[in-house]
XYZ file of C-alpha atoms in Angstrom:
426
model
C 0.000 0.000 0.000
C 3.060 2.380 0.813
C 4.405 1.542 -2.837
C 1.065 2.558 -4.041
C 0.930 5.838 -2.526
C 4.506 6.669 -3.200
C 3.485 6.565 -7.258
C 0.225 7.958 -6.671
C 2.313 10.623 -5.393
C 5.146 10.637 -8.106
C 2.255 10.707 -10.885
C 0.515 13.928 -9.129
C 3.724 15.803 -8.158
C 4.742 15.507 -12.415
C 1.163 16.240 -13.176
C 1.628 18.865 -10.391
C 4.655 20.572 -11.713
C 4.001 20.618 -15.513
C 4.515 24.310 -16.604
C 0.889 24.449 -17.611
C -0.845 22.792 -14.985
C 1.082 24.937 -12.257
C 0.586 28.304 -13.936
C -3.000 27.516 -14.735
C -3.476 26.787 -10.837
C -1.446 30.118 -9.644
C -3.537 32.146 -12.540
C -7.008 30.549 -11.481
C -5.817 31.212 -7.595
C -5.590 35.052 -8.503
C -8.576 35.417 -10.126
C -10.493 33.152 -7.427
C -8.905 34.501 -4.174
C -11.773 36.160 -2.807
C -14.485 32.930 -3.173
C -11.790 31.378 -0.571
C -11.697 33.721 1.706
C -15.549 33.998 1.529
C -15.814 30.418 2.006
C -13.274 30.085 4.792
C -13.407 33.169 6.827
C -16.876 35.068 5.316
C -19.651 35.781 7.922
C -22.373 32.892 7.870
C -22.712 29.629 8.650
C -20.866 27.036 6.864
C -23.640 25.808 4.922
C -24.663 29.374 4.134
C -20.802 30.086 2.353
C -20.445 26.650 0.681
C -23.558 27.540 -1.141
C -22.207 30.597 -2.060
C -19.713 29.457 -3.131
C -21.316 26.816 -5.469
C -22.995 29.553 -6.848
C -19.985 31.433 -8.094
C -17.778 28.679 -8.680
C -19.412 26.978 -11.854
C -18.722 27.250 -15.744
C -20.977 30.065 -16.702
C -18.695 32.283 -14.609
C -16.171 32.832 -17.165
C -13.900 34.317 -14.354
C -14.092 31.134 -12.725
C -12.054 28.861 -15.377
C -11.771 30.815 -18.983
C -9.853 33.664 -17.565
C -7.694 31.594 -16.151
C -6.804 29.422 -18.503
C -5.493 32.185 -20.787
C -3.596 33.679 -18.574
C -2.065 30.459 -17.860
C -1.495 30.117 -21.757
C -0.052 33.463 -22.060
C 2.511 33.264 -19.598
C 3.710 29.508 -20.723
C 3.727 29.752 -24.330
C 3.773 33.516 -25.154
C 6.240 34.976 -22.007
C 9.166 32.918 -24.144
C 8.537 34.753 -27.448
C 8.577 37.874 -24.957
C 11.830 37.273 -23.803
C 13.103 36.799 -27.009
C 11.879 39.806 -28.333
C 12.983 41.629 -25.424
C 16.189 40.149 -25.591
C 17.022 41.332 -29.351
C 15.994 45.326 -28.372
C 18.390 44.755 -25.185
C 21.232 43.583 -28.059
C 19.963 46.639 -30.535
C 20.318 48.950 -27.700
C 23.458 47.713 -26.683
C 24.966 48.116 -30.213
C 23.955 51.654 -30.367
C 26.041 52.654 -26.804
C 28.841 50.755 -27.964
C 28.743 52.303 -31.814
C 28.503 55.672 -29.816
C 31.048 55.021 -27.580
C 33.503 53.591 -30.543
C 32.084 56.650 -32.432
C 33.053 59.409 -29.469
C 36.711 57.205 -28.763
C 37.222 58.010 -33.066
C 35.986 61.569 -32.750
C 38.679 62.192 -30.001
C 41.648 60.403 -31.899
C 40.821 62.281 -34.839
C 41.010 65.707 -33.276
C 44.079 64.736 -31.268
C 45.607 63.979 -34.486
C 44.952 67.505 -35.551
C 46.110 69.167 -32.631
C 49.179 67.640 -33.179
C 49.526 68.204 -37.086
C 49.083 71.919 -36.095
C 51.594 71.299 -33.045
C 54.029 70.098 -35.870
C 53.597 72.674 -38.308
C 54.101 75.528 -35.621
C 57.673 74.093 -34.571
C 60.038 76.674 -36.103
C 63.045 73.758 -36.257
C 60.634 71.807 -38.755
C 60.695 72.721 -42.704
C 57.107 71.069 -42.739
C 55.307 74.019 -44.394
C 58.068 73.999 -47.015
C 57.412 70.288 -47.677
C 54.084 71.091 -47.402
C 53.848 74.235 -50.027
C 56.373 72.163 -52.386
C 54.067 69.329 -52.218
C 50.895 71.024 -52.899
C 52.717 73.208 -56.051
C 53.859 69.812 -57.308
C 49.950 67.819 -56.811
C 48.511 71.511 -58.730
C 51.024 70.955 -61.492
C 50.140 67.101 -61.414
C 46.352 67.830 -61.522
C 46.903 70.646 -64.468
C 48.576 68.151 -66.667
C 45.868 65.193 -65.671
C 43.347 68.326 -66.827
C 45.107 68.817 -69.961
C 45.442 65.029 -71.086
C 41.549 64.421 -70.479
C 40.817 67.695 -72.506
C 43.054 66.691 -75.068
C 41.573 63.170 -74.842
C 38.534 64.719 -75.288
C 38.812 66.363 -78.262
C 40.821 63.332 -80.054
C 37.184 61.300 -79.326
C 35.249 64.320 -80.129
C 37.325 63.931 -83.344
C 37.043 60.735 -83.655
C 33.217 61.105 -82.872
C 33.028 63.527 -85.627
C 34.802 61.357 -88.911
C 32.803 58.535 -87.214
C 29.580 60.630 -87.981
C 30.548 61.623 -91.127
C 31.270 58.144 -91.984
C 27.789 56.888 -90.900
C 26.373 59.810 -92.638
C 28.377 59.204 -96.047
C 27.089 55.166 -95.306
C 23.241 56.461 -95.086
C 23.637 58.564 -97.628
C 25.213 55.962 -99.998
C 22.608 53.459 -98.548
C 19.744 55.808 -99.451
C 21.176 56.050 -103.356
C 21.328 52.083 -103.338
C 17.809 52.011 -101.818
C 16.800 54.030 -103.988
C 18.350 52.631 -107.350
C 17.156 49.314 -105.886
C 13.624 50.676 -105.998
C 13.778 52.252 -109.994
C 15.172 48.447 -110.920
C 12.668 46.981 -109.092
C 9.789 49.292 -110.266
C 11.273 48.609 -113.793
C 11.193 44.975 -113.526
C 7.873 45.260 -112.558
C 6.963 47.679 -115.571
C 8.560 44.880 -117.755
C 6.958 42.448 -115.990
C 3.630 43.582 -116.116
C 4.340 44.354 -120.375
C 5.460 40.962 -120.275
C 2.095 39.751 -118.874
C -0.393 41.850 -120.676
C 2.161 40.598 -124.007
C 1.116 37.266 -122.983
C -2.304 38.024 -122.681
C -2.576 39.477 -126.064
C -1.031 37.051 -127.305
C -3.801 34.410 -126.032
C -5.984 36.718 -126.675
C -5.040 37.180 -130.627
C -4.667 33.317 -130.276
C -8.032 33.004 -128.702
C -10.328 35.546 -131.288
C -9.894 33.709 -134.351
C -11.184 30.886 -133.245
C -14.372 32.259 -131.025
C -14.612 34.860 -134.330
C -14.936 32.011 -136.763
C -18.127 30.739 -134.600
C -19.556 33.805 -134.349
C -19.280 35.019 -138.286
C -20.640 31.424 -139.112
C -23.429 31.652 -136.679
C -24.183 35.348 -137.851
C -23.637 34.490 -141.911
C -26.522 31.398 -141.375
C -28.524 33.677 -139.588
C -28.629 36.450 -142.227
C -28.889 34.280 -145.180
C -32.067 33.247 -143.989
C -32.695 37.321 -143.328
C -32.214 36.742 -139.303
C -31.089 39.158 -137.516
C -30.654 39.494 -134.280
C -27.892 40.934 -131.528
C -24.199 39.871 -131.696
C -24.413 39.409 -127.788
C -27.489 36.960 -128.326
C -25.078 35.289 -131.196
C -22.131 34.790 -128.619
C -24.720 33.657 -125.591
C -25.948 31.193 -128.031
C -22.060 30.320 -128.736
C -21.067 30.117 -125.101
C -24.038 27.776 -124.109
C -23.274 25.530 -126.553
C -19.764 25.348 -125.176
C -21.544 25.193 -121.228
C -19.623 28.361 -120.614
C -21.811 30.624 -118.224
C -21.526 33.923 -120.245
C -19.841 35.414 -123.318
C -17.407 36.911 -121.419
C -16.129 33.710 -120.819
C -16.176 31.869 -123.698
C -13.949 35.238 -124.825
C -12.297 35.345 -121.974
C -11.243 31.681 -121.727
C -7.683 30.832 -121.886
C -8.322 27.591 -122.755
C -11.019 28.360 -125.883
C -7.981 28.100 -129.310
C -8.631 25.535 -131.606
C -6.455 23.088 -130.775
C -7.783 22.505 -127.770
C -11.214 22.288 -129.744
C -9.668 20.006 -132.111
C -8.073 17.566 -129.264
C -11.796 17.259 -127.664
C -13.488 13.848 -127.977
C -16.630 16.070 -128.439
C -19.298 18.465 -127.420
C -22.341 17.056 -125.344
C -25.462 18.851 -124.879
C -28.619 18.462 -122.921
C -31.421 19.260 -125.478
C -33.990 20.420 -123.007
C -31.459 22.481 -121.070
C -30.060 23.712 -124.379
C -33.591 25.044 -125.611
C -34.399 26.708 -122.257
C -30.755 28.730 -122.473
C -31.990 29.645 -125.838
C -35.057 30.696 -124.806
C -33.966 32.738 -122.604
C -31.301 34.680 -124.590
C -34.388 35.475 -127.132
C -36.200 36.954 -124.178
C -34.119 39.148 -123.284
C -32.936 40.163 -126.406
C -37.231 40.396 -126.938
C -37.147 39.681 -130.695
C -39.606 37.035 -131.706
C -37.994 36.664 -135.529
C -36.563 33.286 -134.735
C -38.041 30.783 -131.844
C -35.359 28.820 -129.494
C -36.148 25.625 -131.755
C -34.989 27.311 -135.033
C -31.836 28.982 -133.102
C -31.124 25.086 -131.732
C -31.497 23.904 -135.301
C -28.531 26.442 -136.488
C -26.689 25.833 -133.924
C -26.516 22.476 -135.175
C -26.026 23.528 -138.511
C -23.000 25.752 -136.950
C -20.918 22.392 -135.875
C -21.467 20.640 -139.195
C -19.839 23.128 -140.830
C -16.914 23.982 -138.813
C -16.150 20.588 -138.192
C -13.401 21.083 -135.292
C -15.098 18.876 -133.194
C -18.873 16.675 -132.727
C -21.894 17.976 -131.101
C -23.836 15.453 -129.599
C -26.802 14.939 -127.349
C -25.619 13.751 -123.872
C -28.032 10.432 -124.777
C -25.299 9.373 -127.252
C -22.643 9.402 -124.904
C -23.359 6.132 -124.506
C -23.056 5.309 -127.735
C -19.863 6.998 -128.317
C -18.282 5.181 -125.209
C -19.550 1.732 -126.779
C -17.737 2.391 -129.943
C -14.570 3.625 -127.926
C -14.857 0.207 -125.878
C -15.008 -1.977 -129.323
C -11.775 -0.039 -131.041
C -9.879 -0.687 -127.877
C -10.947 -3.639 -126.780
C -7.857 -5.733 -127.670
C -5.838 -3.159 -125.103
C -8.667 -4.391 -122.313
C -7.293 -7.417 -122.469
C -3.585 -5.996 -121.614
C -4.811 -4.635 -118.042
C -3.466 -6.137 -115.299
C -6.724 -5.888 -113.259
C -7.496 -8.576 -115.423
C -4.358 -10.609 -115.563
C -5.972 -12.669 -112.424
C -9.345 -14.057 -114.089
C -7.722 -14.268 -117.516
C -5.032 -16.859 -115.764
C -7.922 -19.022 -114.250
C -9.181 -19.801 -117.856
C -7.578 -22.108 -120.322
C -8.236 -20.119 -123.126
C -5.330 -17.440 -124.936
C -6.779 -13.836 -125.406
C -4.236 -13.007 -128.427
C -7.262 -13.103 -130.677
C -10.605 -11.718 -128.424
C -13.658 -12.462 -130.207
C -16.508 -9.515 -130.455
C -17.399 -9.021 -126.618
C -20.952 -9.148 -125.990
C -22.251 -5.962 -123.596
C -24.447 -6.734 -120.906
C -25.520 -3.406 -119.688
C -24.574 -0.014 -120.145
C -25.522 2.927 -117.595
C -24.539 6.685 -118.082
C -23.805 9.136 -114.872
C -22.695 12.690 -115.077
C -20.322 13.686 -112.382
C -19.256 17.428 -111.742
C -15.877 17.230 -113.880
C -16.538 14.186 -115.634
C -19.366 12.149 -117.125
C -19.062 8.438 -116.685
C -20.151 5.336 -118.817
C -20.438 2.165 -116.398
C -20.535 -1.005 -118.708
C -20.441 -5.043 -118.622
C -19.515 -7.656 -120.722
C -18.530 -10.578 -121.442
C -14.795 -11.240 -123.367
C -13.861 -14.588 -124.757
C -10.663 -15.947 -125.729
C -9.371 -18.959 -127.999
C -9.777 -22.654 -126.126
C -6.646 -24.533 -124.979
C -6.522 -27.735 -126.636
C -3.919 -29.250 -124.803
C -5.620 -28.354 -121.041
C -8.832 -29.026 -119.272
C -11.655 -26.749 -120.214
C -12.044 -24.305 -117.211
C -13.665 -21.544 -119.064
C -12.599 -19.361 -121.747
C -14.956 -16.442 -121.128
C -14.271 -13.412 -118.532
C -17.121 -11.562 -117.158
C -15.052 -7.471 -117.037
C -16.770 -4.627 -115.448
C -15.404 -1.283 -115.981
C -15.854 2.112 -116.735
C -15.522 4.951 -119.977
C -14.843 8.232 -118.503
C -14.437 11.342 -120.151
C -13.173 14.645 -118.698
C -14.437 18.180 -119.051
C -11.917 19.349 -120.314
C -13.393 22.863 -122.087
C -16.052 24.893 -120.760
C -19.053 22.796 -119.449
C -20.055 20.617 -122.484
C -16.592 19.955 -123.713
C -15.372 16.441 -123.364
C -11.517 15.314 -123.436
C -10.475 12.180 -124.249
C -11.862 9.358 -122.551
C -10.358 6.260 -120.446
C -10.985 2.998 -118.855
C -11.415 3.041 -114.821
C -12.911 1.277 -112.102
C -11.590 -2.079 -113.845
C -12.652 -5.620 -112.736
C -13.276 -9.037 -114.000
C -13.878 -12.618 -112.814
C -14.435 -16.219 -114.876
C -18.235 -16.543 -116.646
C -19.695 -20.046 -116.222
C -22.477 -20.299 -117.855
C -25.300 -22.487 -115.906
C-alpha cells in the first residue's frame, strides 16, 4: 500500500509541476482569491458560504475557469517569445552605446591627431610648411597636366566622334542612293513584268479571237442568209451555251477556248432540253420574236457541221460513243493487269478476243466528268492441250471522259474502275 501511494504521489507531483498545470493553478488562484476567503473566513454559517460558493464557482462564470486558462497560456507559451523579443531590443540597444562610444573614442583620436599636425607645423626647427607648399605646387602641377590630357583626350574622341559621324552619314547617304536605285530596278522589272504579262495576254488573246470569231461570223452568216437578224451578244450567248460556258465573257475570256484545244476534244455534249431553255432565254431578253429557241437550236446544229473542229452530240449518245470507244480498244482491255488474275484461271489465250458481248450499259454525269459504267462478257481462244475451265471473262469497268473545255466539252476518254472474274455459264 506504501508503494502505491509513493506513485500515486510521483504521478501527481509531475502532473503537479508541468509548466501548464502549475501556472494555470497560480492564474485561477488570482482570479479566485476572494471565493476562498468567503468560504473560509466570510460571515455565515458554513452551509450558508459553501452555497455561495457553489454559486460562483461553476462554468458560466467565465472568471471562474476561462480567464484563467489564458492567462495560464499566455505566460507559458507567449512569455518565451517575450523574452526573445525583449532580448534582441536589449542587443539593438546595446549596439547603439557601444557604436557611440567607438564613435566618441574616433571623434577624439581624430582631433588629437589635428592638434598635433598643427603642433608640428608651428615648430620653427621643422621645414614642414616647405614640404608642405612644395608638395601642394607639385599635386597643382600634377592635376593641371591630368586636366590637360583628359581635354586633349577629349577632343581626339570628339574627333574621332566627328569622322565617325561623317562616316555613318556618307554610309546612309550611300545606302539611301542604293535604296533608292534598288527601288527604280525593281519598279522597272515590274513595268517589264507587267508588259510581259499583258504581251502574254494578247497574245492568247489574238490566239483566242480567231477561233471564237470564226463561230460567231458562221453563226451570224446562217442567220442572215435566212434574213435573221438578231444581236451579236445573243449570237455569242448562243455560242457560249453551246460550249456550257456561263456567259460570253467567258467563252472570250477563256484561256483555254484556241482551236487546238477544240480540235483535241473527244466532243461536245449537250442536254437538249437544257439547251432550248438557255436559248429561250437569250431570245427573251434580247425580246425579238424573228426566230423561236427551236430554229436557233437547229442552227446551232447547222454551226458544228460546218466547222467541223469537233462533234456535237446529245448527252443520250454518250453512250453510244463510249460503246464504240470500248469496241476499237478492246484488244488493249485485255492488256490490263486488273485482269491478268481471271484471264489466268481460264484455259483459253486472249491473243485473238472475239466480239465481246455488252451486258448493260448505264450513263452518270459527275461534276468534272461524265461516266459510262458497262459489262460484258470477253472470250478468248480454247486450250486444246488443257482441261476446259472456261474461256470467257465476265469485265466490269468504266468509260470516262473529262471536261476538259467549258461545261459541255469532253476530253479524251479512259478505262477506270476495272474488274473481272471467270463466266460459267449455268
Amino acid at each position: 500500500m506504501k508503494d502505491i501511494l509513493n506513485n500515486w504521489m510521483k504521478d501527481n507531483q509531475v502532473r503537479i509541476t508541468s509548466p501548464v498545470i502549475g501556472a494555470f493553478i497560480s492564474t485561477w488562484i488570482l482570479f479566485n482569491w476572494d471565493k476562498f476567503l468567503l468560504l473560509f473566513w466570510g460571515e455565515g454559517k458554513l452551509a450558508e458560504r459553501l452555497n455561495t460558493f457553489k454559486e460562483t464557482a461553476n462554468f458560466s462564470n467565465l472568471q471562474f475557469w476561462l480567464w484563467p486558462l489564458i492567462v495560464a497560456l499566455i505566460y507559458v507559451f507567449g512569455l518565451p517569445y517575450l523574452n526573445v523579443l525583449t532580448q534582441k531590443l536589449k542587443r539593438h540597444s546595446d549596439l547603439l552605446r557601444h557604436n557611440e562610444v567607438i564613435g566618441t573614442d574616433i571623434e577624439k583620436e581624430k582631433k588629437l591627431g589635428e592638434l598635433n599636425e598643427q603642433r608640428y607645423k608651428s615648430n620653427p626647427e621643422n621645414d614642414y610648411i616647405g614640404r608642405k607648399i612644395k608638395a601642394d605646387i607639385e599635386k597643382i602641377e600634377a592635376d593641371s597636366k591630368t586636366a590637360n590630357a583628359e581635354a586633349e583626350l577629349r577632343i581626339v574622341e570628339a574627333e574621332k566622334g566627328k569622322d565617325a559621324a561623317a562616316k555613318i552619314k556618307l554610309e546612309t547617304e550611300q545606302a539611301k542612293l542604293d535604296l533608292e536605285k534598288n527601288k527604280r530596278v525593281e519598279e522597272r522589272e515590274k513595268q517589264a513584268h507587267e508588259r510581259a504579262k499583258v504581251l502574254h495576254e494578247n497574245m492568247l488573246a489574238s490566239a483566242r479571237f480567231p477561233t471564237v470569231y470564226e463561230y460567231i461570223q458562221c453563226l451570224s452568216d446562217n442567220l442572215k442568209e435566212d434574213d435573221i437578224v438578231i444581236s451579236l451578244n445573243a449570237i455569242t450567248r448562243a455560242l457560249a451555251v453551246a460550249f456550257g460556258f456561263k456567259s460570253c465573257n467567258d467563252i472570250v475570256r477563256d484561256p483555254e477556248f484556241t482551236l487546238k484545244n477544240i480540235k483535241e476534244l473527244s466532243f461536245v455534249a449537250y442536254d437538249p432540253g437544257e439547251l432550248l431553255d438557255e436559248l429561250k432565254n437569250i431570245l427573251d431578253d434580247e425580246g425579238t420574236n424573228v426566230i423561236s429557241e427551236s430554229e436557233l437550236f437547229d442552227y446551232v446544229i447547222q454551226l458544228f457541221e460546218e466547222i467541223d473542229h469537233c462533234k456535237f452530240i446529245s448527252s443520250d449518245s454518250i453512250s453510244d460513243e463510249a460503246l464504240e470507244y470500248f469496241v476499237e480498244n478492246q484488244f488493249d482491255i485485255t492488256q490490263l493487269d486488273e485482269l491478268s488474275g481471271p484471264m489466268a484461271e481460264t484455259n483459253a489465250f486472249f491473243d485473238e478476243v472475239d466480239d465481246p458481248q455488252v451486258i448493260s450499259v448505264s450513263f452518270e454525269q459527275q461534276l468534272q466528268q461524265w461516266q459510262v459504267k458497262m459489262t460484258c462478257l470477253v472470250s478468248g481462244t480454247n486450250h486444246e492441250d488443257k482441261m476446259f475451265y472456261g474461256d470467257t471473262i465476265n469485265v466490269s469497268l468504266t468509260v470516262a471522259y473529262p471536261i476538259a473545255l467549258g461545261g459541255n466539252g469532253v476530253g479524251k476518254p479512259e478505262f477506270t474502275d476495272i474488274s473481272g472474274s471467270v463466266y460459267h455459264p449455268e
